[in-house]
CSV table of C-alpha atoms and ligand atoms in Angstrom, one decimal:
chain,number,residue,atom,x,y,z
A,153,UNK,CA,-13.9,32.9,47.4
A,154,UNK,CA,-11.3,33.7,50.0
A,155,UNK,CA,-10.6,30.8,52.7
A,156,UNK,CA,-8.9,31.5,55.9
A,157,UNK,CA,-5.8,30.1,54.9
A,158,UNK,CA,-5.9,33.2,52.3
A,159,UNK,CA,-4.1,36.9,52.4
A,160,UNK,CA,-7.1,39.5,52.5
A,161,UNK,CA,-5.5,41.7,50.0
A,162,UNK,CA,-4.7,40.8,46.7
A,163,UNK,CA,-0.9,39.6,45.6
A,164,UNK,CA,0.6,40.9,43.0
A,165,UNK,CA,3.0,39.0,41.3
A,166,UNK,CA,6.0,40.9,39.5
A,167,UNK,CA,8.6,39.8,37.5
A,168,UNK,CA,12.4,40.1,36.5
A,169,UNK,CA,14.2,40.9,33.5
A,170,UNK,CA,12.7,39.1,30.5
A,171,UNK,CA,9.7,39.1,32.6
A,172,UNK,CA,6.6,38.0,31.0
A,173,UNK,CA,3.1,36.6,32.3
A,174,UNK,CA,1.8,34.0,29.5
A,175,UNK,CA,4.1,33.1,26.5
A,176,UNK,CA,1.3,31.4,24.0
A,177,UNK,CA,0.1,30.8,27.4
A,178,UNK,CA,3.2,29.6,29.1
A,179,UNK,CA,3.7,31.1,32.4
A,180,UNK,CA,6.6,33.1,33.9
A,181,UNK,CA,4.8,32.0,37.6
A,182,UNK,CA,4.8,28.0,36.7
A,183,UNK,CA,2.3,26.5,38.4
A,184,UNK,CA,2.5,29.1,41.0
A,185,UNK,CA,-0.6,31.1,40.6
A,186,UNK,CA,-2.9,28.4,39.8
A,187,UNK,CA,-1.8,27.0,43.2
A,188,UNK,CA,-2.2,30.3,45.3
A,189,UNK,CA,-5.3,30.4,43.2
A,190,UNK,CA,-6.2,27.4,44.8
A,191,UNK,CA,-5.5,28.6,48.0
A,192,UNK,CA,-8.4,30.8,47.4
A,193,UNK,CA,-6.0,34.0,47.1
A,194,UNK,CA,-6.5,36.7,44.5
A,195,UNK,CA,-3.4,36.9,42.3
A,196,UNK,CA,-2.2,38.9,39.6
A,197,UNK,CA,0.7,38.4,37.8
A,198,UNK,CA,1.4,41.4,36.1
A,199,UNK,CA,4.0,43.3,33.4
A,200,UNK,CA,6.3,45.8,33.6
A,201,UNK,CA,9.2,46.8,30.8
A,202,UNK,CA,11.1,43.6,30.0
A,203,UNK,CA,14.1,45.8,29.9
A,204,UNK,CA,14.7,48.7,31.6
A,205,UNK,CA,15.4,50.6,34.9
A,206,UNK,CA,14.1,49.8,38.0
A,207,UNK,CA,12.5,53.0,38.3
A,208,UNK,CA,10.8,53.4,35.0
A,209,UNK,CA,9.4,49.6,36.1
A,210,UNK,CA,8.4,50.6,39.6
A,211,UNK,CA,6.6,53.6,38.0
A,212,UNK,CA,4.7,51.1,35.7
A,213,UNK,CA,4.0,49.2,38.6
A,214,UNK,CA,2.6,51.8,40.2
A,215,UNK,CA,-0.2,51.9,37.4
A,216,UNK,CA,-0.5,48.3,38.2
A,217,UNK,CA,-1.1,48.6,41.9
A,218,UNK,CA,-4.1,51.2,41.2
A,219,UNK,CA,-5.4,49.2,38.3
A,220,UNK,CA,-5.9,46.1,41.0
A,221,UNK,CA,-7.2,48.4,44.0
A,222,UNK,CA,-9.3,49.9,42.0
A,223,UNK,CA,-10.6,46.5,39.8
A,224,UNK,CA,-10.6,44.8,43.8
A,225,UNK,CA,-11.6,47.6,45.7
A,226,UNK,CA,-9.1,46.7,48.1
A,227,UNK,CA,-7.1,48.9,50.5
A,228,UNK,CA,-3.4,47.9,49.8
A,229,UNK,CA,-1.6,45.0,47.7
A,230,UNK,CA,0.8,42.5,48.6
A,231,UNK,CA,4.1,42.3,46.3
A,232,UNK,CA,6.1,39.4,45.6
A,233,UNK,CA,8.9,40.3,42.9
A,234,UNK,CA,11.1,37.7,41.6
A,235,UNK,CA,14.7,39.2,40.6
A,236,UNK,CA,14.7,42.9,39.3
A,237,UNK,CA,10.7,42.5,40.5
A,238,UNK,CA,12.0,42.8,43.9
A,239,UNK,CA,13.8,45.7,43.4
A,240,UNK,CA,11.2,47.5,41.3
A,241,UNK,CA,8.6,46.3,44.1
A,242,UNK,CA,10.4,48.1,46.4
A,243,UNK,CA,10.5,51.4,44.6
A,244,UNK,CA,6.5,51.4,44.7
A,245,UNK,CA,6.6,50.7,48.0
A,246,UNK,CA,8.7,53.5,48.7
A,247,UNK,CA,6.6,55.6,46.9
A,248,UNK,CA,3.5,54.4,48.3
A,249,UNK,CA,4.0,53.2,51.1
A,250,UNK,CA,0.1,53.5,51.7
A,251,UNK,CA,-0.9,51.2,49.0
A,252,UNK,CA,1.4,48.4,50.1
A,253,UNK,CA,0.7,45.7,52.9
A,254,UNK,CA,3.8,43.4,51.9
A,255,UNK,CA,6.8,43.2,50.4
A,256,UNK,CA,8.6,40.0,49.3
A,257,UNK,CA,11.7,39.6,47.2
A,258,UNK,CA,12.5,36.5,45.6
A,259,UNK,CA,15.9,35.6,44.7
A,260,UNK,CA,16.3,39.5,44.4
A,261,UNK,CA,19.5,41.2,43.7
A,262,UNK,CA,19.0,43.6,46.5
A,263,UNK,CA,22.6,44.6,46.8
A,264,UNK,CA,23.2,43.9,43.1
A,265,UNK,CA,24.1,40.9,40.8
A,266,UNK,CA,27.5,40.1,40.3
A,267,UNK,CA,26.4,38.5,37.0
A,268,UNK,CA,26.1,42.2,35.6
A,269,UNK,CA,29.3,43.7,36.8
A,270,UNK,CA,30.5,40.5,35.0
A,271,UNK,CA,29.0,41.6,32.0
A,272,UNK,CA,29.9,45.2,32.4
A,273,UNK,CA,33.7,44.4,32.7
A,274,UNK,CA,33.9,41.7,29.6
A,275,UNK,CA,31.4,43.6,27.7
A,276,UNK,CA,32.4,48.0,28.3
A,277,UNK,CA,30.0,50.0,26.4
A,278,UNK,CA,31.1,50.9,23.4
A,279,UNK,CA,32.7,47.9,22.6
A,280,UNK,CA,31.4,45.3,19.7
A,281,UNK,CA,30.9,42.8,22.3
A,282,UNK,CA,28.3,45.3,23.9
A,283,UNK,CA,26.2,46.2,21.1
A,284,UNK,CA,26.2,42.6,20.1
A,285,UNK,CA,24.9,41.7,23.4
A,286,UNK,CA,22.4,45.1,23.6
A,287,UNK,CA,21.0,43.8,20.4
A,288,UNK,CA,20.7,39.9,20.9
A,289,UNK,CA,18.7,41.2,24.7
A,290,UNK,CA,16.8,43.5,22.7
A,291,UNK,CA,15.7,40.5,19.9
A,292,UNK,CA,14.8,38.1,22.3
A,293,UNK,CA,12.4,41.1,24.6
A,294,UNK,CA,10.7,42.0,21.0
A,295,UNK,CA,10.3,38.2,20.4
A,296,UNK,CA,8.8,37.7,23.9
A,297,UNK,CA,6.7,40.7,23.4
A,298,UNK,CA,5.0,39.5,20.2
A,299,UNK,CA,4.3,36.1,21.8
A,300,UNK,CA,3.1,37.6,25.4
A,301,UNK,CA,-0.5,37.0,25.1
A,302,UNK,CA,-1.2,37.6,29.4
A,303,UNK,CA,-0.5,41.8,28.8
A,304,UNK,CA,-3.1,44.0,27.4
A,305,UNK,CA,-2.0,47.2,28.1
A,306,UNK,CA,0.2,49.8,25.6
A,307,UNK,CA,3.5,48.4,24.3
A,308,UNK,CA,6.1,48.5,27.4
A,309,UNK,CA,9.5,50.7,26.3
A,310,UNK,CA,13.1,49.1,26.7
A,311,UNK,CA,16.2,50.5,27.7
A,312,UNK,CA,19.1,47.4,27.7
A,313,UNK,CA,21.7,50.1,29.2
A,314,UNK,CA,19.4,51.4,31.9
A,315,UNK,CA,18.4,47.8,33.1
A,316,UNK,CA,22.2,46.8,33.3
A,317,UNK,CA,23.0,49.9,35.5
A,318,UNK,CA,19.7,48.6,37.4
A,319,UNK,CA,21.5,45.3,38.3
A,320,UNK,CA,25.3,45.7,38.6
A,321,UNK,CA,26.3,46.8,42.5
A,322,UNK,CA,27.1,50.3,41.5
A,323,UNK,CA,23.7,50.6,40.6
A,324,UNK,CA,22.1,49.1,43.1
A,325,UNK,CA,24.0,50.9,45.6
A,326,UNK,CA,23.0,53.9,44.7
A,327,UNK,CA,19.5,53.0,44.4
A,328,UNK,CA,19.4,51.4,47.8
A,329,UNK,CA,20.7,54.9,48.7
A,330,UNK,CA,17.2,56.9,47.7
A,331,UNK,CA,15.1,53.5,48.7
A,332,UNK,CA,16.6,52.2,51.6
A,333,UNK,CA,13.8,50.2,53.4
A,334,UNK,CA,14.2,46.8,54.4
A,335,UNK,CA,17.3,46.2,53.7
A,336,UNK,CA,20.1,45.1,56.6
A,337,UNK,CA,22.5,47.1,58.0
A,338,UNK,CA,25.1,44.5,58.1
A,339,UNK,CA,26.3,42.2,54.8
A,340,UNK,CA,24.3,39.1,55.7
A,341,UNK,CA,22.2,40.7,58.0
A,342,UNK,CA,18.3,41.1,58.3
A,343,UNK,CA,16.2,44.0,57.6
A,344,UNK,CA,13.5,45.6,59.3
A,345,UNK,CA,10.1,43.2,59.7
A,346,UNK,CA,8.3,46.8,58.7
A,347,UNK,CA,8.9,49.8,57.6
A,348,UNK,CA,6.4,52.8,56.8
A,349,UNK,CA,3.5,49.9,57.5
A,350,UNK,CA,4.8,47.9,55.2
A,351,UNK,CA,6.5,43.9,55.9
A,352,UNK,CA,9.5,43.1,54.4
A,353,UNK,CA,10.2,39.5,53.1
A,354,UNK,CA,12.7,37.7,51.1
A,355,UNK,CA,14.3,34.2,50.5
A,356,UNK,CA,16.4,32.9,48.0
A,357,UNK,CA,18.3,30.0,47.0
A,358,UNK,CA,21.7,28.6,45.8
A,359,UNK,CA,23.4,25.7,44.1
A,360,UNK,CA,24.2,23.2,45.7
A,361,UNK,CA,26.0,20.8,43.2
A,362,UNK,CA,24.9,17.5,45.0
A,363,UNK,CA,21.1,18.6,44.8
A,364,UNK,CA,20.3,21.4,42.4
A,365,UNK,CA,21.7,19.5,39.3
A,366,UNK,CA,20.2,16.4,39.5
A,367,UNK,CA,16.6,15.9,39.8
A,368,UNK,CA,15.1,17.8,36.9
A,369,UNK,CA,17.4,19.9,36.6
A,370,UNK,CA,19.3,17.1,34.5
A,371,UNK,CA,17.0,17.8,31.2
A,372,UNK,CA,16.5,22.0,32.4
A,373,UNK,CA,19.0,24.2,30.1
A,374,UNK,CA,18.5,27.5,32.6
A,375,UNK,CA,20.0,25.1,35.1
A,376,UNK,CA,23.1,24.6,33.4
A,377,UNK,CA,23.0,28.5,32.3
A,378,UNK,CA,23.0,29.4,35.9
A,379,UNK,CA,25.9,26.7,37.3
A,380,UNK,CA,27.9,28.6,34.2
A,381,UNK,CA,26.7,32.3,35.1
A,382,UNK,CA,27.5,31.3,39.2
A,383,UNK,CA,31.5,30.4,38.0
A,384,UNK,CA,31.4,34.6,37.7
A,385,UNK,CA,31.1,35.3,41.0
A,386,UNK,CA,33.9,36.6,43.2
A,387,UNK,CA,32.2,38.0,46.3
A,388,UNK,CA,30.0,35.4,47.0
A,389,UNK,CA,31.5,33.0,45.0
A,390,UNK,CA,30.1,28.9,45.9
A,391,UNK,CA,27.3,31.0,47.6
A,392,UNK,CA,24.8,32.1,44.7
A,393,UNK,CA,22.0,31.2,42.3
A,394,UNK,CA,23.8,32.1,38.9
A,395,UNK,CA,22.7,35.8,39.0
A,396,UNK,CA,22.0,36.5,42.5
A,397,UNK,CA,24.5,36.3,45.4
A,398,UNK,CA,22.6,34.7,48.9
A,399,UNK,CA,23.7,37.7,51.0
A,400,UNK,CA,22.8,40.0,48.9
A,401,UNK,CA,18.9,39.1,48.3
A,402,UNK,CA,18.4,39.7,52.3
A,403,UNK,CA,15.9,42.3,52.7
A,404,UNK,CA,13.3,42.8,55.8
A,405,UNK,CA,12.3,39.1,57.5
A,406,UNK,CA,14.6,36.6,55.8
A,407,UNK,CA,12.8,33.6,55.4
A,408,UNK,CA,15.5,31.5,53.9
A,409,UNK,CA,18.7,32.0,51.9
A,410,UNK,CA,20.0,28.2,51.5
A,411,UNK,CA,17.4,26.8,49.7
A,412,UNK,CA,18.6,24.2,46.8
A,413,UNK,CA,17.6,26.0,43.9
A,414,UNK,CA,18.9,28.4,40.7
A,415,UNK,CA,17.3,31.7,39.9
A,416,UNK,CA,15.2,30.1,37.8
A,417,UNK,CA,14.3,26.8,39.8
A,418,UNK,CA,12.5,29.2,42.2
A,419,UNK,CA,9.8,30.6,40.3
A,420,UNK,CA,9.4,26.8,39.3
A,421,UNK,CA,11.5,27.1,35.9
A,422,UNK,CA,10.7,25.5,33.3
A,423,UNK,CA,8.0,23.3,33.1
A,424,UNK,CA,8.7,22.7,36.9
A,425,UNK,CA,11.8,20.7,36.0
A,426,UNK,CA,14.0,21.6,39.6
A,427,UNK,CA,16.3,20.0,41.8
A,428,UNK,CA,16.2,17.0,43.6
A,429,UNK,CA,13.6,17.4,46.3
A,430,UNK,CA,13.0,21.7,45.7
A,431,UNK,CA,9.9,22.6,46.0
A,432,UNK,CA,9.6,25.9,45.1
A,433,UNK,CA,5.9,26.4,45.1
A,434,UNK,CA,5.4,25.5,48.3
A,435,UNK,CA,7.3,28.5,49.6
A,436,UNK,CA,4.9,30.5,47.7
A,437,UNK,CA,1.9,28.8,49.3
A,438,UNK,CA,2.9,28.7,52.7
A,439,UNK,CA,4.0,32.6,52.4
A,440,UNK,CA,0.6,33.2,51.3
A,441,UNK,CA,-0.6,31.4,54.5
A,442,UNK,CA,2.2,33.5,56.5
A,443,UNK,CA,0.8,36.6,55.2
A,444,UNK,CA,-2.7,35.4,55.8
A,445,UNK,CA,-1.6,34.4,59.7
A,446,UNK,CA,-0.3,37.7,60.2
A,447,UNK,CA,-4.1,39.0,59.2
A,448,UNK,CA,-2.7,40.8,56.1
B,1448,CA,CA1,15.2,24.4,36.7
């Protein structure tokens, strides 16, 4: 099944908040595991807790990760998360090291989202605005739920509080405290290529007016979500993807941090409708062919 072009081991695919594999069959991964299918790689997009910490994800990832070894028979896994994916990809890793060839965060918020501290400040817990919000993110995670038909495992618990602390920089930081690998030592820096055995990828885009709204984008609401969510930005403000600043999605090899596309353009959202020119699934394909190259 496997071409040379192929990884050996098996990629997992894991996604961000509101993550989901197959709405009525609508994928979270558009058209991006049917191509690394294609490619003859083994992929498995899997499901976490829409809403919740990192680390209550990572440990349900870590259930995921032995399901596939053991369903595969293979030695280690290869993780690509998209947003809070990366970061609950890198607590497994962390974890178990041993089980992991790769690690590759997509448009991850590795040194937090300034789109949550946004949040946090016009929204302080407590206040009406708060458990309004709370309880619209909560609606829309049970509505997802009851339409996810790619899951087949126990219901998933949520935790809208603990998912926000997982996200703002405060947060972050101090989870980047206890999980440390990969990431730079400078803002805007690169990580380590490996750490404990295991690579370290990311890339990332941002919006770039000229490009990333036309295209499209022009008919894609998430695209005009993200150019409002991006105004919120302070630190990396003009430099962002709506909910993810460039800078701080470095972690381990950066493979590029400039390309034209939202958070949501890069996992090929929605329907594939992107900027002018992205192509977001070829990142995914050539990475594949990277991790294949590198004999992993
Ligand atoms: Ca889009």
């Amino acid at each position: 099944m496997s071409t040379s072009d192929a990884p050996r081991y098996p990629l997992i695919l894991v996604p961000g908040l509101l993550g989901f594999i197959s709405l009525l069959g609508y994928p979270y991964w558009y058209g991006i595991v049917s191509a690394l299918r294609q490619l003859g790689a083994n992929v498995f997009p899997v499901l976490v807790s829409s809403v919740h910490s990192t680390e209550v994800r990572g440990e349900q990832l870590l259930l995921r990760i032995a399901e596939v070894l053991q369903q595969t028979g293979a030695e280690k896994v290869h993780l690509i998360g998209h947003s809070q994916g990366a970061l609950t990809a890198r607590y497994a890793a962390a974890l178990k090291p041993e089980w992991v060839a790769s690690i590759t965060s997509v448009a991850g918020p590795n040194h937090g989202s300034e789109l949550a501290d946004f949040l946090k400040r016009k929204a302080p817990h407590g206040s009406l605005r708060h458990r309004l919000l709370s309880a619209l993110l909560r609606a829309v995670a049970r509505v997802m739920a009851w339409l996810e038909r790619g899951y087949k495992g126990p219901p998933l618990p949520m935790n809208v509080d603990a998912a926000q602390q997982s996200l703002t920089l405060e947060g972050v930081a101090a989870f980047n405290v206890q999980y440390p690998q990969g990431l730079p030592d400078t803002w805007g820096g690169e990580g380590a290529a490996e750490v404990n055995g295991v690579r370290y990828y990311s890339w990332s885009g941002t919006i770039q007016p000229s490009i990333t709204n036309k295209g499209g984008n022009r008919f894609d609401g998430p695209n005009v979500a993200c150019r409002l969510f991006a105004r919120t930005f302070q630190r990396e403000s003009g430099q962002c993807d709506g909910m993810v600043g460039r800078y701080s999605s470095h972690l381990g090899t950066v493979i590029g941090d400039q390309y034209p596309m939202d958070h949501f353009d890069i996992i090929n959202q929605t329907f594939g409708l992107v900027g002018k020119g992205a192509e977001p699934v070829k990142l995914f394909i050539q990475h594949a062919q990277r991790l294949a190259a590198e004999g992993l």
